[in-house]
Amino acid sequence: MIVQWKIFQSGNRLVEAQVFAPEAGSTEAILFCPGFPGVGAALFEQRHAAELVENGYSVIVLRHAGTRLDGPHAPLMVNNAARLAQGRKNGDTHLGGGPSSVEAWLEEPLTALESIAGQYKNIHVIGNSFGALSAMWSLTAPGAPLQNIRHLLLQAGAQGVDRGADDDVMRIWKPEFVSMPRITDKVTLDTPEKTVAAVRNCYQSLPARMRGLPASIKLTFLVVARDELLRRSDSEEFQAAIGGRGAIVMDDIDQPHPDHNLMAHDMPDYPTHNFLALIRGLNV
């Protein structure tokens, strides 16, 4: 297995990623789009990357711009000692050179897809938590290279509908939540108010955008039964808003491990062979 840290570029946009690949190369790729603030990237790598590579996939795990390199969470967030050493040598404080924004995060998958267009016969996109929003936003951007995209899997995805009600999906996006130290110690973004406004705009725009996603791209909602943040009803509302498209698959396996700072939402227990089955269109 070959492990490399890469910077993907398209136009004036950049996104950093850790790439795991079979030594013989691969025509199949999995693009993992991390959540908020992005710890799920390292968790996915630690639990699944090697086995996915053994099954013939290249695994591209994006990292958010604005991820802090100057704090105690950096080794977990980056999960690459060489990139951390480079950051210390260059005096970098953040991936991407400085603070970022939700608007920039929403286009990170698009930057990667435009950069790797034509390199793989089949690309499977996994959007984890907030990464579901960035994956959908990027795949529905004008001119997005979709010809090799086979599957969009929303893993504990934060999809939902903003109804302006206390119980809709915006309940998890409050300025007081996104400004908590467990977020700001890991990433640096716009003001909390601008961050929440950008997320709201995304929710308001996504249903119409997703109705235009080509039917050739399989859509799966992987919903965690014990999720502390999201509900099955969030996915059901979103599914209805895009015309009933996609299959909802329940994860009854994952549970919280509070002594280890892991929520069920983090999906710490989900088997890699289940991901493989979903990616291949099989039942789990």
XYZ file of C-alpha atoms in Angstrom:
284
model
C 0.000 0.000 0.000
C 1.219 3.478 -0.885
C 0.294 6.389 1.380
C 0.814 9.934 0.118
C -0.179 13.426 1.179
C -1.389 15.351 -1.844
C -2.610 18.815 -2.728
C -5.309 18.832 -5.389
C -5.743 21.996 -7.409
C -8.406 23.193 -9.812
C -8.229 26.778 -10.980
C -7.509 28.893 -7.919
C -8.924 26.303 -5.493
C -6.798 23.900 -3.444
C -7.644 21.008 -1.140
C -5.297 18.755 0.794
C -5.844 15.018 1.176
C -4.248 11.797 2.324
C -4.323 9.141 -0.378
C -4.074 5.386 0.166
C -3.548 3.293 -2.955
C -2.669 -0.252 -3.994
C 0.919 -0.572 -5.149
C -0.332 -1.923 -8.477
C -2.629 1.057 -8.941
C -6.400 1.057 -9.227
C -9.230 2.073 -11.519
C -11.602 2.402 -8.538
C -11.517 5.326 -6.116
C -13.353 6.279 -2.947
C -13.470 10.005 -2.186
C -14.172 10.664 1.507
C -15.587 14.095 2.386
C -15.180 14.852 6.114
C -17.618 16.424 8.524
C -17.562 19.322 10.958
C -14.897 19.960 12.109
C -13.328 16.960 10.346
C -12.204 14.399 12.940
C -14.060 11.731 10.943
C -11.322 11.799 8.294
C -8.750 10.224 10.607
C -11.334 7.854 12.109
C -12.205 6.606 8.617
C -8.538 6.151 7.750
C -7.754 4.266 10.943
C -10.731 1.937 10.670
C -11.207 1.369 6.952
C -8.521 2.641 4.560
C -6.166 -0.376 4.578
C -8.930 -2.932 4.059
C -10.490 -0.879 1.274
C -7.103 -0.744 -0.448
C -6.752 -4.516 -0.057
C -10.020 -4.770 -1.968
C -8.620 -2.777 -4.871
C -9.703 0.793 -4.111
C -7.695 3.964 -3.943
C -8.956 5.955 -0.961
C -8.773 9.752 -1.070
C -9.513 11.366 2.301
C -9.960 15.125 2.149
C -8.881 17.559 4.870
C -10.538 20.901 5.475
C -8.698 24.135 4.863
C -8.517 26.044 8.122
C -7.604 22.906 10.097
C -5.260 24.060 12.840
C -1.677 22.836 12.851
C -0.725 24.746 15.998
C -2.626 22.853 18.682
C -2.827 19.501 20.467
C -5.542 18.190 18.132
C -3.401 18.562 14.991
C -2.009 14.983 15.025
C -5.546 13.553 15.138
C -6.939 15.941 12.553
C -4.080 15.498 10.075
C -2.959 11.920 10.856
C 0.247 12.367 8.868
C 3.533 13.040 10.667
C 5.310 14.250 7.532
C 2.656 16.915 6.881
C 2.833 18.033 10.507
C 6.628 18.272 10.306
C 6.357 20.274 7.082
C 3.939 22.620 8.792
C 6.307 23.167 11.713
C 9.227 23.758 9.356
C 7.297 26.272 7.257
C 5.611 27.988 10.187
C 2.155 27.022 8.915
C -0.668 27.594 11.368
C -3.439 25.975 9.275
C -3.952 23.673 6.332
C -4.548 25.889 3.344
C -2.473 28.693 4.823
C -4.997 30.229 7.206
C -8.621 30.366 8.345
C -11.321 29.135 5.990
C -15.103 29.216 5.586
C -18.081 26.928 5.059
C -18.410 28.289 1.523
C -14.871 27.069 0.775
C -15.511 23.714 2.480
C -18.551 23.109 0.284
C -16.345 23.231 -2.825
C -13.518 21.003 -1.549
C -14.929 17.789 -3.083
C -15.410 19.603 -6.383
C -11.756 20.676 -6.372
C -10.652 17.077 -5.820
C -13.015 15.672 -8.449
C -11.894 18.186 -11.059
C -8.281 17.349 -10.265
C -8.690 13.564 -10.581
C -11.146 13.582 -13.493
C -10.156 10.864 -15.938
C -7.791 9.051 -13.563
C -10.342 6.451 -12.409
C -12.965 4.390 -14.182
C -15.306 4.479 -11.182
C -15.477 6.967 -8.314
C -17.576 6.416 -5.200
C -18.154 9.479 -3.006
C -18.736 9.205 0.740
C -20.045 12.300 2.499
C -19.713 12.015 6.270
C -21.954 14.230 8.453
C -21.334 17.801 7.140
C -19.462 16.093 4.306
C -22.839 14.993 2.950
C -23.590 18.675 2.319
C -20.226 19.378 0.679
C -20.476 16.229 -1.459
C -23.959 17.092 -2.696
C -23.063 20.742 -3.208
C -19.982 19.827 -5.239
C -21.667 17.130 -7.327
C -24.440 19.551 -8.277
C -22.109 22.443 -9.160
C -22.338 23.615 -12.782
C -19.893 21.656 -14.915
C -18.952 19.169 -12.180
C -17.196 16.126 -13.728
C -19.797 13.444 -13.066
C -19.120 10.970 -15.865
C -17.247 8.519 -13.609
C -19.241 9.028 -10.395
C -21.113 5.816 -9.620
C -22.373 6.209 -6.069
C -22.977 8.912 -3.471
C -23.096 7.452 0.039
C -24.163 9.841 2.791
C -22.607 8.385 5.956
C -24.377 9.695 9.075
C -25.091 12.560 6.730
C -26.322 15.933 7.942
C -28.864 16.252 5.138
C -32.227 17.719 6.063
C -34.678 20.499 5.295
C -34.683 23.998 6.756
C -38.379 24.612 7.524
C -37.761 27.494 9.886
C -38.947 25.292 12.757
C -37.299 24.486 16.071
C -37.134 20.768 15.248
C -35.720 20.923 11.716
C -32.103 20.154 10.874
C -30.930 23.693 11.683
C -31.361 22.766 15.350
C -27.804 21.380 15.246
C -26.372 24.557 13.693
C -26.375 27.344 16.261
C -23.716 30.025 16.758
C -23.169 28.803 20.308
C -22.513 25.278 18.994
C -20.059 26.135 16.211
C -18.118 28.447 18.551
C -17.489 25.784 21.190
C -13.833 25.008 21.997
C -14.238 21.444 20.684
C -14.663 23.120 17.270
C -12.423 26.180 17.495
C -9.524 24.195 18.961
C -9.480 22.159 15.739
C -10.421 24.565 12.926
C -10.620 28.291 12.307
C -13.593 29.582 10.315
C -15.598 32.768 9.803
C -17.598 34.212 12.662
C -20.192 31.800 14.077
C -22.980 33.915 12.613
C -21.494 33.764 9.099
C -20.897 30.022 9.450
C -24.519 29.360 10.416
C -25.802 31.633 7.637
C -23.714 29.744 5.064
C -25.023 26.391 6.286
C -28.609 27.677 6.142
C -28.115 28.869 2.576
C -26.798 25.421 1.687
C -29.861 23.694 3.141
C -32.200 26.052 1.321
C -30.474 25.469 -2.029
C -29.677 21.758 -1.933
C -33.098 20.185 -2.636
C -33.459 21.961 -5.970
C -29.834 21.264 -6.875
C -30.115 17.566 -5.987
C -33.183 17.072 -8.159
C -30.835 17.627 -11.088
C -28.291 14.971 -10.068
C -28.046 12.406 -12.894
C -30.070 9.257 -12.297
C -26.981 7.192 -13.132
C -25.484 8.096 -9.729
C -26.738 5.760 -7.003
C -27.765 7.571 -3.799
C -27.729 5.965 -0.347
C -28.519 7.468 3.055
C -26.703 5.547 5.817
C -28.539 6.580 8.995
C -27.254 5.742 12.479
C -30.094 4.469 14.659
C -28.523 5.817 17.876
C -27.248 9.072 16.343
C -27.046 11.781 18.995
C -27.301 14.641 16.476
C -29.388 13.502 13.533
C -32.655 11.639 13.071
C -34.027 9.321 10.443
C -36.748 11.918 9.907
C -34.094 14.422 8.741
C -33.141 12.073 5.911
C -36.773 11.245 5.168
C -37.648 14.941 4.839
C -34.704 15.515 2.537
C -35.511 12.421 0.505
C -39.068 13.681 0.012
C -37.786 17.149 -0.930
C -35.693 15.715 -3.776
C -38.529 13.624 -5.174
C -38.210 10.419 -3.152
C -34.848 9.487 -4.591
C -32.313 7.300 -2.775
C -32.406 4.391 -0.339
C -32.284 4.751 3.441
C -30.126 2.094 5.133
C -30.148 1.879 8.917
C -26.998 1.338 10.953
C -28.086 -0.578 14.061
C -24.502 -1.451 14.980
C -22.917 1.748 16.234
C -23.188 2.911 19.798
C -21.505 5.625 21.846
C -18.243 5.068 23.713
C -18.183 8.102 26.025
C -15.050 6.995 27.875
C -13.227 7.282 24.550
C -14.942 10.502 23.368
C -16.754 8.651 20.598
C -20.407 9.151 19.752
C -22.578 6.716 17.843
C -22.662 9.494 15.225
C -18.919 8.898 14.692
C -19.700 5.300 13.611
C -16.742 3.785 15.487
C -18.024 0.201 15.219
C -19.179 -0.045 11.603
C -17.462 -2.922 9.744
C -15.500 -2.182 6.598
C -17.180 -5.082 4.819
C -20.499 -3.269 5.261
C -19.064 -0.207 3.522
C -17.810 -2.465 0.747
C -21.248 -4.022 0.349
C -22.920 -0.613 0.148
C -20.373 0.691 -2.334
C -20.924 -2.390 -4.481
C -24.703 -2.023 -4.303
C -25.268 -5.065 -2.105
C -27.566 -5.411 0.900
C -26.161 -5.118 4.430
